[in-house]
Short mmCIF file of C-alpha atoms in Angstrom, two decimals:
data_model
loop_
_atom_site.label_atom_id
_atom_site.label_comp_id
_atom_site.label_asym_id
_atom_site.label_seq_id
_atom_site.Cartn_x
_atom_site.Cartn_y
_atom_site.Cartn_z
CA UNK A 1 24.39 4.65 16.88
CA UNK A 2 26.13 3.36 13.57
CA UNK A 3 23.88 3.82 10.70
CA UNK A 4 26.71 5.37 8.52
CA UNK A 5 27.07 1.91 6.81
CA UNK A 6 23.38 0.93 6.47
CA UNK A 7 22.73 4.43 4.77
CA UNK A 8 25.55 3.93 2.46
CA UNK A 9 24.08 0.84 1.68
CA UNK A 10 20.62 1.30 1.05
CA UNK A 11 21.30 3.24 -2.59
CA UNK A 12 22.95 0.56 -4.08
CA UNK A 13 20.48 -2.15 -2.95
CA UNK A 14 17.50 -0.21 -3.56
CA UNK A 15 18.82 0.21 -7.14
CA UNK A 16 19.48 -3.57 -7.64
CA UNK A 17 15.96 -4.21 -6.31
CA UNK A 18 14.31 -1.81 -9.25
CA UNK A 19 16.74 -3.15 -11.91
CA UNK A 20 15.27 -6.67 -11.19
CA UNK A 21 11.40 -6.04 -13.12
CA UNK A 22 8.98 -7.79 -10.29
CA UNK A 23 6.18 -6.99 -12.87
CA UNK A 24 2.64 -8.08 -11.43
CA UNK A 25 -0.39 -7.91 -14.16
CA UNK A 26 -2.95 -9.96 -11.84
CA UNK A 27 -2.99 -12.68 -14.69
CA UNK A 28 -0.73 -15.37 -13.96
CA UNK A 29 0.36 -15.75 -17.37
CA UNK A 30 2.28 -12.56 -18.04
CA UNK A 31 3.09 -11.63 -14.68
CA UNK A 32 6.90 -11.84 -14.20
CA UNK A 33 7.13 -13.14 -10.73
CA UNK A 34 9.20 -12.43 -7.25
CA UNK A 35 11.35 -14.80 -7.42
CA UNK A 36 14.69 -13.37 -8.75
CA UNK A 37 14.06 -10.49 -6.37
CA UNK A 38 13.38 -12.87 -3.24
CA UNK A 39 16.34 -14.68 -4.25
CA UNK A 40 18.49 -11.35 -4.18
CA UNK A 41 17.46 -10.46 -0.26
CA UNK A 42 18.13 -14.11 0.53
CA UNK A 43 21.17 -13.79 -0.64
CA UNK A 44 21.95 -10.72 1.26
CA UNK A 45 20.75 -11.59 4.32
CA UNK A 46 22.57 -15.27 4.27
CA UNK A 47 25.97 -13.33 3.29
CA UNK A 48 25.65 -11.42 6.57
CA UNK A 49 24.48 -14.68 8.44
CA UNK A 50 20.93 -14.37 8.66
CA UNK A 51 18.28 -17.40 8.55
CA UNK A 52 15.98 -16.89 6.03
CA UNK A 53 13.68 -19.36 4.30
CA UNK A 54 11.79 -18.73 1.04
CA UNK A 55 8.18 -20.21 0.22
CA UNK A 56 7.17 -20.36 -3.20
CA UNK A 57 3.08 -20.25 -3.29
CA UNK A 58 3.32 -20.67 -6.96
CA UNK A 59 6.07 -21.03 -9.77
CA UNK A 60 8.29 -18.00 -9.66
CA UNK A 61 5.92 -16.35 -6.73
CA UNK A 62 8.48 -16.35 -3.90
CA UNK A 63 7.69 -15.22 0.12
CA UNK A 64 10.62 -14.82 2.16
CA UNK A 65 10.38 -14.76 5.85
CA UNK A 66 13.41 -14.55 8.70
CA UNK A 67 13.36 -13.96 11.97
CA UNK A 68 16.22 -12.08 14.24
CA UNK A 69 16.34 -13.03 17.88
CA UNK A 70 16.03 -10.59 20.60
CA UNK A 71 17.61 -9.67 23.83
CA UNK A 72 13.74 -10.67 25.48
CA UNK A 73 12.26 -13.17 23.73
CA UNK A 74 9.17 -13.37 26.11
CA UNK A 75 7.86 -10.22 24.52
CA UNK A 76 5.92 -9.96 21.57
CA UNK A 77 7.78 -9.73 18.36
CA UNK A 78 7.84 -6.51 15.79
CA UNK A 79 6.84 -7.67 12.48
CA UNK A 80 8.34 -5.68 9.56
CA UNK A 81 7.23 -6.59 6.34
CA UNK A 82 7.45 -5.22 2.35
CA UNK A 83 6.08 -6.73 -0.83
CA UNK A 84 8.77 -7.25 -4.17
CA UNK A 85 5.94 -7.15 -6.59
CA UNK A 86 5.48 -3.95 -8.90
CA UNK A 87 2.44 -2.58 -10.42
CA UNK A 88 2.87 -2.31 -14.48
CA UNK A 89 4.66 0.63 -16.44
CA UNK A 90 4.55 1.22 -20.22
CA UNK A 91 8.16 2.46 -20.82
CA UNK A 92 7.46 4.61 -23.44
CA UNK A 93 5.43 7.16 -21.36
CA UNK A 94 8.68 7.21 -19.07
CA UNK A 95 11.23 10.01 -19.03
CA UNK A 96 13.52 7.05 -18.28
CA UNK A 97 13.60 3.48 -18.19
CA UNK A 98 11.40 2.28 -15.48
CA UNK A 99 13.42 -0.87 -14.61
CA UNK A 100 16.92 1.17 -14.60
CA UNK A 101 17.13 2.35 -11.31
CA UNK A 102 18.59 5.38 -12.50
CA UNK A 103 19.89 7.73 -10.22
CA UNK A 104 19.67 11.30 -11.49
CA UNK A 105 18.43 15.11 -9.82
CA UNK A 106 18.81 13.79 -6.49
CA UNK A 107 16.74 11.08 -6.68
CA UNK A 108 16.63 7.51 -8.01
CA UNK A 109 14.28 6.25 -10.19
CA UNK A 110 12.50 3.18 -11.33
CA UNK A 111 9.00 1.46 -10.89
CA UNK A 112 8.65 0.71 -7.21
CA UNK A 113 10.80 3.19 -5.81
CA UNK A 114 8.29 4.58 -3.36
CA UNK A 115 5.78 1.33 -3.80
CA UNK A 116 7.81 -0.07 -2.13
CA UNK A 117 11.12 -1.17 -2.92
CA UNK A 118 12.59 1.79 -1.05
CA UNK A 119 11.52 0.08 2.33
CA UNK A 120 12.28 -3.48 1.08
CA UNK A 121 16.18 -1.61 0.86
CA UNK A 122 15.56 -0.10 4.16
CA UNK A 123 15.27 -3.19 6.14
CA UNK A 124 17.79 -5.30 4.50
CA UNK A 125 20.18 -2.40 4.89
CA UNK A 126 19.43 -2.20 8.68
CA UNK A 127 19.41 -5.54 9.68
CA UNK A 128 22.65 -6.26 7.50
CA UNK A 129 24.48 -3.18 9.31
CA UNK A 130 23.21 -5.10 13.22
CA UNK A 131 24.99 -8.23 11.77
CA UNK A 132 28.00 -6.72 10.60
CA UNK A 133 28.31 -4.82 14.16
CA UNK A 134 26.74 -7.78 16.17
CA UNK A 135 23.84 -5.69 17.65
CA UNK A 136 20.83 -7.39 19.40
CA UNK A 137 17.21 -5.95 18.89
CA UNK A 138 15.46 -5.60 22.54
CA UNK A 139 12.75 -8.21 20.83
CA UNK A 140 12.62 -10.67 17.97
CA UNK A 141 12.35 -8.65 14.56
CA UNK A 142 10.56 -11.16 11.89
CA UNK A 143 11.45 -9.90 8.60
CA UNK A 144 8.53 -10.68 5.45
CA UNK A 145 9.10 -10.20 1.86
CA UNK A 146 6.04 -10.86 0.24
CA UNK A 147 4.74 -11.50 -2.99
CA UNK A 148 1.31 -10.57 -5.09
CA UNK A 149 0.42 -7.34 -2.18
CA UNK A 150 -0.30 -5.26 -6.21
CA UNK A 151 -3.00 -8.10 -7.06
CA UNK A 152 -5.01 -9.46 -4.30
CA UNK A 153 -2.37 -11.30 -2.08
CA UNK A 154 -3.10 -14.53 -2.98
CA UNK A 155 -0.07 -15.38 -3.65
CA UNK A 156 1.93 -13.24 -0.83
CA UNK A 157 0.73 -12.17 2.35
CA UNK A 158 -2.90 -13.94 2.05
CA UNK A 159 -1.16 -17.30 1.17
CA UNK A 160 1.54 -17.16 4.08
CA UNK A 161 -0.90 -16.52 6.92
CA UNK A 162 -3.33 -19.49 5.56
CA UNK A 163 -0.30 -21.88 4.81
CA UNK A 164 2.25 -20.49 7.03
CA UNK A 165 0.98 -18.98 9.99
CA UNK A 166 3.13 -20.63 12.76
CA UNK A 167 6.48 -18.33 11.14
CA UNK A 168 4.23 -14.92 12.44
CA UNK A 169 4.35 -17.00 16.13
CA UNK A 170 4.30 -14.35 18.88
CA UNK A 171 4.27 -11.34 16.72
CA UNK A 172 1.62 -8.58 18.11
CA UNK A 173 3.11 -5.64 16.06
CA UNK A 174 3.77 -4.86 12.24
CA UNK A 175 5.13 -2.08 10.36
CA UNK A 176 5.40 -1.77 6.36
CA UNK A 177 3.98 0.35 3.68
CA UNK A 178 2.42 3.89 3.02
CA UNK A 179 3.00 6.15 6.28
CA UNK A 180 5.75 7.94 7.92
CA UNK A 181 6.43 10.34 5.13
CA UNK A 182 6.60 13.89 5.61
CA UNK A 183 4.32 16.92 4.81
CA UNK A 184 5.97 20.54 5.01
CA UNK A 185 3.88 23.16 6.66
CA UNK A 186 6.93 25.26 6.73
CA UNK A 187 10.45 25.17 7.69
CA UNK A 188 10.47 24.21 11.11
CA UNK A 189 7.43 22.00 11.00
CA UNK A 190 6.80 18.71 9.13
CA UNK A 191 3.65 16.34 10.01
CA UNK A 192 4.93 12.80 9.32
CA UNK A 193 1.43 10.73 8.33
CA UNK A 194 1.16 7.22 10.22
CA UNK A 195 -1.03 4.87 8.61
CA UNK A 196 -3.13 3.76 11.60
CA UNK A 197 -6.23 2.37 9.00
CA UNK A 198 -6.89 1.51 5.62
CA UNK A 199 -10.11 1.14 4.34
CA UNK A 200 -11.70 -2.36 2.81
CA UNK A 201 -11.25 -3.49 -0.59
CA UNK A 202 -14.42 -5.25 -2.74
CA UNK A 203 -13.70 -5.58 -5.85
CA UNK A 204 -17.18 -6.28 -7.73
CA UNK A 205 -18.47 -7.30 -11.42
CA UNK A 206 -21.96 -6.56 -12.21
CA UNK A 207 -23.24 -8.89 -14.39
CA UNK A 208 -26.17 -7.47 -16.88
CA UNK A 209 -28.54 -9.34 -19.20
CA UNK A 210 -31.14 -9.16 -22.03
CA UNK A 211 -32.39 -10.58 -25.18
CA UNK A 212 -29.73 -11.56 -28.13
CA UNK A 213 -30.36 -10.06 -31.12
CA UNK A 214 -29.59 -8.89 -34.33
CA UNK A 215 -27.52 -5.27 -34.41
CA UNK A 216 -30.25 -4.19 -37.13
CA UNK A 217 -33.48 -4.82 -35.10
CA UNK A 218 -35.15 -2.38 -33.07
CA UNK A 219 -34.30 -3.58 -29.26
CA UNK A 220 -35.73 -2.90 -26.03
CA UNK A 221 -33.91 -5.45 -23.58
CA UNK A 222 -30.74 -4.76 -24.28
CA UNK A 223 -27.82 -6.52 -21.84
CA UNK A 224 -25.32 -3.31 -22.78
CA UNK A 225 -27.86 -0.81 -22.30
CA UNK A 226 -29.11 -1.93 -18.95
CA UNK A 227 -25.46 -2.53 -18.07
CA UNK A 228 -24.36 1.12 -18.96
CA UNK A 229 -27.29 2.62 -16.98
CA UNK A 230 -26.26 1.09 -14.16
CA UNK A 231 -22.73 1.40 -14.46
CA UNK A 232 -22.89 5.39 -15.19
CA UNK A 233 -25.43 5.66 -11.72
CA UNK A 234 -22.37 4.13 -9.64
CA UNK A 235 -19.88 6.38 -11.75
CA UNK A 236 -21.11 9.36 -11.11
CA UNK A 237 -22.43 8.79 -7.20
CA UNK A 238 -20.79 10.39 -4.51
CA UNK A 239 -21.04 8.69 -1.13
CA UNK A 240 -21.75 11.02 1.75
CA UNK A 241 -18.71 11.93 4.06
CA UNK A 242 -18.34 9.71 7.24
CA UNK A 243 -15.79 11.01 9.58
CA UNK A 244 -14.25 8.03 11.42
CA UNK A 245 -12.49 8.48 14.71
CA UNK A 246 -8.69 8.32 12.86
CA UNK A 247 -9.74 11.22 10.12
CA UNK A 248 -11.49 12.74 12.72
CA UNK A 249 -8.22 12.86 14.50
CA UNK A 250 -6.23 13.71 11.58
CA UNK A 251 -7.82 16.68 10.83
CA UNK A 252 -7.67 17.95 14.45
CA UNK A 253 -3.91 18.20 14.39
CA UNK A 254 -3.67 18.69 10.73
CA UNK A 255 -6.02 21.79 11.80
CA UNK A 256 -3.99 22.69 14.50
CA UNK A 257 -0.82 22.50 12.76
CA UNK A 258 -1.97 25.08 10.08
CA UNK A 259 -4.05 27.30 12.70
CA UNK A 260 -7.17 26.96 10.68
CA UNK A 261 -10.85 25.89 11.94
CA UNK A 262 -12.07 22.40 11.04
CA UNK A 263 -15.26 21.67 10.69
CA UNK A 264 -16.06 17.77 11.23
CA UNK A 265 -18.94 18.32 8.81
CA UNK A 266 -17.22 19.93 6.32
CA UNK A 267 -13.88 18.04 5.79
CA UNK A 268 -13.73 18.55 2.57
CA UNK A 269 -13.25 22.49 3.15
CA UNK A 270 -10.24 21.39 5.45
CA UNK A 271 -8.50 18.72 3.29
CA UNK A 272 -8.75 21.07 0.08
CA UNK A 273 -6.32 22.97 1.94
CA UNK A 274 -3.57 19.98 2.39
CA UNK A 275 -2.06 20.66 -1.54
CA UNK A 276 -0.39 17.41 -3.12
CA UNK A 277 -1.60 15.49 -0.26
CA UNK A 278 -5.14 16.53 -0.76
CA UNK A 279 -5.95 13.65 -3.27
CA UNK A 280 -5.05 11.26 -0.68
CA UNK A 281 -6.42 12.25 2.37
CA UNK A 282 -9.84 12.63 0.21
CA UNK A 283 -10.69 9.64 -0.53
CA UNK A 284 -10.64 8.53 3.20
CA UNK A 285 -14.23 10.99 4.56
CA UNK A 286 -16.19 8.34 2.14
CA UNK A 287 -16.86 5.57 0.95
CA UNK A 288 -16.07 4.67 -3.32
CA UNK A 289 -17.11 2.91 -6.46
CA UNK A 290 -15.21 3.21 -9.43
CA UNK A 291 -16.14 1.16 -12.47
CA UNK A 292 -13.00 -0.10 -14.11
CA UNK A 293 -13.71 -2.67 -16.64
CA UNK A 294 -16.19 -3.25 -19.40
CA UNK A 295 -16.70 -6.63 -21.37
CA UNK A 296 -19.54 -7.42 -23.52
CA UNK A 297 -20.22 -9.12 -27.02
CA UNK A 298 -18.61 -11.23 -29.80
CA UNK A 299 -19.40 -9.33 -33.33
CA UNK A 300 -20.12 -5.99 -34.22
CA UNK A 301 -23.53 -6.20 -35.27
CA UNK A 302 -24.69 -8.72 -32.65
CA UNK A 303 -27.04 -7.50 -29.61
CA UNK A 304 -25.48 -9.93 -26.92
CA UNK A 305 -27.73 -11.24 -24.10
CA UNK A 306 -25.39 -10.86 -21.47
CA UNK A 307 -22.36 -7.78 -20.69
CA UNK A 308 -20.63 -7.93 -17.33
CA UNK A 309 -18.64 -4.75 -15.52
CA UNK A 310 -15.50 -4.61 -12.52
CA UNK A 311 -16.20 -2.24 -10.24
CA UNK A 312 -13.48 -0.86 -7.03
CA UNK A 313 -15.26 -0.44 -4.31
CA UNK A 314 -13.36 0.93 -0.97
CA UNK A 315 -15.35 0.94 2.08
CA UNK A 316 -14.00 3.08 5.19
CA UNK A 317 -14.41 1.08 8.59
CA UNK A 318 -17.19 -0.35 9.56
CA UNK A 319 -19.06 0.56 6.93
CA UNK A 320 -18.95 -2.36 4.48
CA UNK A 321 -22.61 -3.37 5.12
CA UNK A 322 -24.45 -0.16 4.59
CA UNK A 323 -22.50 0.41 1.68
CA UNK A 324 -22.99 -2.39 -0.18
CA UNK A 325 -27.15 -1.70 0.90
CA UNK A 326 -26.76 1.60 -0.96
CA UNK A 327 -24.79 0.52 -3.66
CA UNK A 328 -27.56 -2.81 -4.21
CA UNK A 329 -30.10 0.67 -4.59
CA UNK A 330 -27.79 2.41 -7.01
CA UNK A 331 -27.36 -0.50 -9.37
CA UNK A 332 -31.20 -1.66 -9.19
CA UNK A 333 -32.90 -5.52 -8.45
CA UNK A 334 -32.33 -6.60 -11.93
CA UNK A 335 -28.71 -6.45 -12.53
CA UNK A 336 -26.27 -9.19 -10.96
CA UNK A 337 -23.49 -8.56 -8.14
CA UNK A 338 -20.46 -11.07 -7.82
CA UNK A 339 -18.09 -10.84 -5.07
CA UNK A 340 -14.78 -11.38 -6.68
CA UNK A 341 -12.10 -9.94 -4.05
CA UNK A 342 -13.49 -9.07 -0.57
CA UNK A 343 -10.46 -7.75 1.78
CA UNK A 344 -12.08 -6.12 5.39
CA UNK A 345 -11.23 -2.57 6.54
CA UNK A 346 -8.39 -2.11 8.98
CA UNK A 347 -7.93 0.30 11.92
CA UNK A 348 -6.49 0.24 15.23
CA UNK A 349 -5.34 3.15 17.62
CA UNK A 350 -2.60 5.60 17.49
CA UNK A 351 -0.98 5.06 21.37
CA UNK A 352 1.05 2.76 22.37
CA UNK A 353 4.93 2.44 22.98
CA UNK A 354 5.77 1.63 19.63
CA UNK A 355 3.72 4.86 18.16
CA UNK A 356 6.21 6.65 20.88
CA UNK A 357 9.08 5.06 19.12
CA UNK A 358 7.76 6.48 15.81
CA UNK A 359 7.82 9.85 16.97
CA UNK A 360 10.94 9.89 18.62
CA UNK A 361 12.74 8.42 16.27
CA UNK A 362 11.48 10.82 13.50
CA UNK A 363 12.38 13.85 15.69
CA UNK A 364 15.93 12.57 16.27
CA UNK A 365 16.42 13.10 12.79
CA UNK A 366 13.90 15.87 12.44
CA UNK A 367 13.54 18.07 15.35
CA UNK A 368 10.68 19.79 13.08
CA UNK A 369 8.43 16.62 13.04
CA UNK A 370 5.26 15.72 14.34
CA UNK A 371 3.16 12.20 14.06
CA UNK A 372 -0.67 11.91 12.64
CA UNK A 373 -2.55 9.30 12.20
CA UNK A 374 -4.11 8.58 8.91
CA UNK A 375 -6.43 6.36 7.18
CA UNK A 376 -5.11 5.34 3.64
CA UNK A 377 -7.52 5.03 0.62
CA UNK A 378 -5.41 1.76 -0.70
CA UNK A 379 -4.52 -1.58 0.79
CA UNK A 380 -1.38 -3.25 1.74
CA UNK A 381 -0.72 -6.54 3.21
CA UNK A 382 -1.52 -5.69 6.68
CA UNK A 383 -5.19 -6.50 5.67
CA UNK A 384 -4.13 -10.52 5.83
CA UNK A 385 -1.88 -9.84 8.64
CA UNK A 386 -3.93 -8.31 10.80
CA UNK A 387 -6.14 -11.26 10.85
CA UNK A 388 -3.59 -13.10 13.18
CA UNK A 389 -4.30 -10.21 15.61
CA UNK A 390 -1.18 -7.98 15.04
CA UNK A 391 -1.66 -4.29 15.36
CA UNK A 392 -0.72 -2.73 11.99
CA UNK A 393 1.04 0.35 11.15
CA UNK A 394 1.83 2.20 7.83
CA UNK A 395 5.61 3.62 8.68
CA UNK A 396 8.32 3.57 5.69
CA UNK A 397 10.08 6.58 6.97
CA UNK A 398 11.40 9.21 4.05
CA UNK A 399 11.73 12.95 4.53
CA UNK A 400 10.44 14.17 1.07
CA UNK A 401 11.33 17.82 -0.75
CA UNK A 402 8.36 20.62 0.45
CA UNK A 403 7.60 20.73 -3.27
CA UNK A 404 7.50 16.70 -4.52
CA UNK A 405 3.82 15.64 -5.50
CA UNK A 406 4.34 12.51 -3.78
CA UNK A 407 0.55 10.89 -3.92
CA UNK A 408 0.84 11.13 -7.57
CA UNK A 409 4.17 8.82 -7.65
CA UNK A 410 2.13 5.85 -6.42
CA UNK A 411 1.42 4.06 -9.26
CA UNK A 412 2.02 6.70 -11.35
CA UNK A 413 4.51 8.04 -14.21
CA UNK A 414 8.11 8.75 -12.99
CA UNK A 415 8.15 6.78 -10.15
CA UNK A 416 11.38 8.15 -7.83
CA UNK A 417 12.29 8.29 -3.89
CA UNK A 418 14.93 11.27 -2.72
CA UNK A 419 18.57 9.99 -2.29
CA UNK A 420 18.53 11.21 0.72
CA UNK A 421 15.03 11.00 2.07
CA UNK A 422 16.62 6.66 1.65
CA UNK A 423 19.41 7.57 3.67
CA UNK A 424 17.03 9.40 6.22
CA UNK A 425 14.67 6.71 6.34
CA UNK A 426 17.36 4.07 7.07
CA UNK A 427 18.25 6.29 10.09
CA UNK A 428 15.09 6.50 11.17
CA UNK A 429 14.16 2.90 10.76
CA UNK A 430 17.23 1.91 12.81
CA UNK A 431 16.28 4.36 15.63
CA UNK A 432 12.52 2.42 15.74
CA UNK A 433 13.75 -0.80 15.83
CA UNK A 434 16.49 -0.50 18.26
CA UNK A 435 13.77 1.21 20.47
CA UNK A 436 10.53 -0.47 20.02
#
């Protein structure tokens, strides 16, 4: 198998990709856009003789989608997909410059280097080494670069399969973000977390009202007030644990890999035990409510009749409707819920020939690894792909250092992937396809 080429290559692209800022703020009107970036895998992929088009849901918010034949093109096609957009980052709290790509201590850095410009390099990489050497995938690969997957996907993934949906024509299988990275329970064993589910996304704003007033007055329908009650009841509510049949199996082979006794109805006990990965895994035994944005009034000293409030809310499979049952009970009859963002939860099972691929690839690489399953806290674009039917899997392979906090990178301060956890992942990637 020649990957030597492909895993040379993947540095250097993933670099160009960070150096280009893909910036998305959620407001139209100072987010940067995809569009340089698309135009920079279009480019690659046409200068190794690949078909790709680019669809532009809105000025400077560029999709790209291609699609390379297989040897059998009766069978259903492997979608592998990555999003170009980037979550903000205020340079100054940066030991370096977030849109350098700077390659330092092993490991290159730059917003998006593990969210997820790392796999975006991956794939191009891959598929650009199978043109070079002329190889055929066993079925049609469609490549998707998407747009918008940090704000919605209203402009990406959401807006392809509504407007485009014919280009995703056969596909019953997708791979992309946030799974197939490793956690070391000691040298000779690594468990290598699949996404299999992720839970739903509802993003709310509780709207809260009263009489005006003047700041001096004494006031006992005040819009703030009642907001602030409520707000502070969801804040500080925790959700009872719900096991669902992917963190119930998680935990059985997380438990068996570290020889310690799980208790299904106390997973908390189990998961405290996982170290950096703890954070992550914990969100997924129940369901969430954050409150994440306040507005109210106009002038200091004026009681304003109405103050409104965002609040995340995450809902683990099928459990959207009693959720939102408890949450209308938290929050109380008299304050108003809007529905701004509504995204369901997706699962599906961890079998299958192409979860076989996973693990064999990873073990030709690392004879020390071993597959979970996992649910994931976030959301990625498989929620609008999934909706065409297509079985959806977190896998952007990367063997990380035992000791890298590598939850805390999403998103966060510092953002860097390992050298040669890229070069791994390229290896592994190529293994999967060439076998799935």
């Amino acid at each position: 198998m020649e990957t030597t080429a492909a895993a040379d290559e993947v540095v250097g692209i993933c670099r160009d990709l960070l150096r280009i800022d893909t910036t998305n703020t959620g407001d139209p009107r100072t987010t940067v856009g995809e569009r340089v970036a698309a135009e920079y895998v279009a480019a690659k992929l046409t200068d190794a003789g690949i078909e790709v088009e680019l669809h532009e849901s809105a000025p400077k918010r560029a999709n790209l989608i291609a699609r390379i034949p297989g040897v059998d093109r009766s069978r259903g096609a492997l979608l592998v997909h990555g999003h170009l957009d980037v979550v903000p980052a205020d340079a100054s709290e940066w030991s370096v410059d977030p849109f350098s790509g700077e390659e330092k201590d092993g490991y290159l850095w730059g917003r998006g280097a593990i969210d997820m410009k790392d796999f975006d390099a991956m794939m191009l990489a891959v598929v650009r080494d199978w043109a070079r050497t002329g190889y055929v995938p066993p079925r049609d690969i469609v490549l998707c670069y998407t747009a918008d997957e940090e704000a919605g996907m209203q402009y990406g993934s959401q807006w392809l399969v509504e407007n485009h949906r014919e280009k995703f024509e056969g596909c019953t299988e997708a791979v992309g973000e946030v799974g197939g990275y490793s956690y070391t329970v000691n040298d000779d064993l690594r468990l290598y977390l699949v996404q299999t589910a992720e839970k739903g996304l509802d993003w709310l704003r509780l709207h809260a009202t009263g009489r005006p007033g003047h700041g001096s007055f004494i006031h006992d329908d005040n819009a703030v007030t009642n907001l602030a009650e409520a707000v502070s009841r969801v804040g500080h509510h925790r959700f009872p644990t719900v096991v669902t049949p992917t963190v119930r199996a998680f935990l059985e082979q997380v438990g068996d890999a570290l020889h310690i006794d799980i208790d299904p109805a106390e997973p908390e006990l189990a998961i405290a035990k996982l170290g950096p990965i703890a954070n992550l895994i914990g969100a997924t035994i129940r369901n969430t409510a954050n409150p994440t944005r306040l507005e109210a009034g106009y002038k200091d000293n004026v009681i304003p009749g109405r103050a409104s409030a965002t609040i995340d809310c995450r809902t683990l499979p099928g459990e959207a409707d009693s959720f939102l049952a408890a949450l209308r009970d938290l929050i109380g009859p008299d304050i108003e819920i809007e529905h701004v963002h509504q995204q369901p939860a997706v699962e599906t099972s961890f079998d299958g020939a192409l979860v076989d691929a996973m693990g064999a690839a990873l073990r030709a690489e690392d004879p020390g690894a071993r597959t979970v399953p996992y649910l994931m806290s976030g959301g990625t674009d498989a929620k609008a792909f999934s909706t065409l039917g297509i079985r959806c899997f977190g896998f952007a392979p990367l063997r990380l250092p035992a000791d890298l906090n590598f939850a805390s990178l999403f998103h966060g301060i510092d953002e860097r992937v390992p050298v040669e956890g890229l070069k791994f992942g390229v290896r592994v990637l190529d293994r999967l396809l060439r076998n799935s």
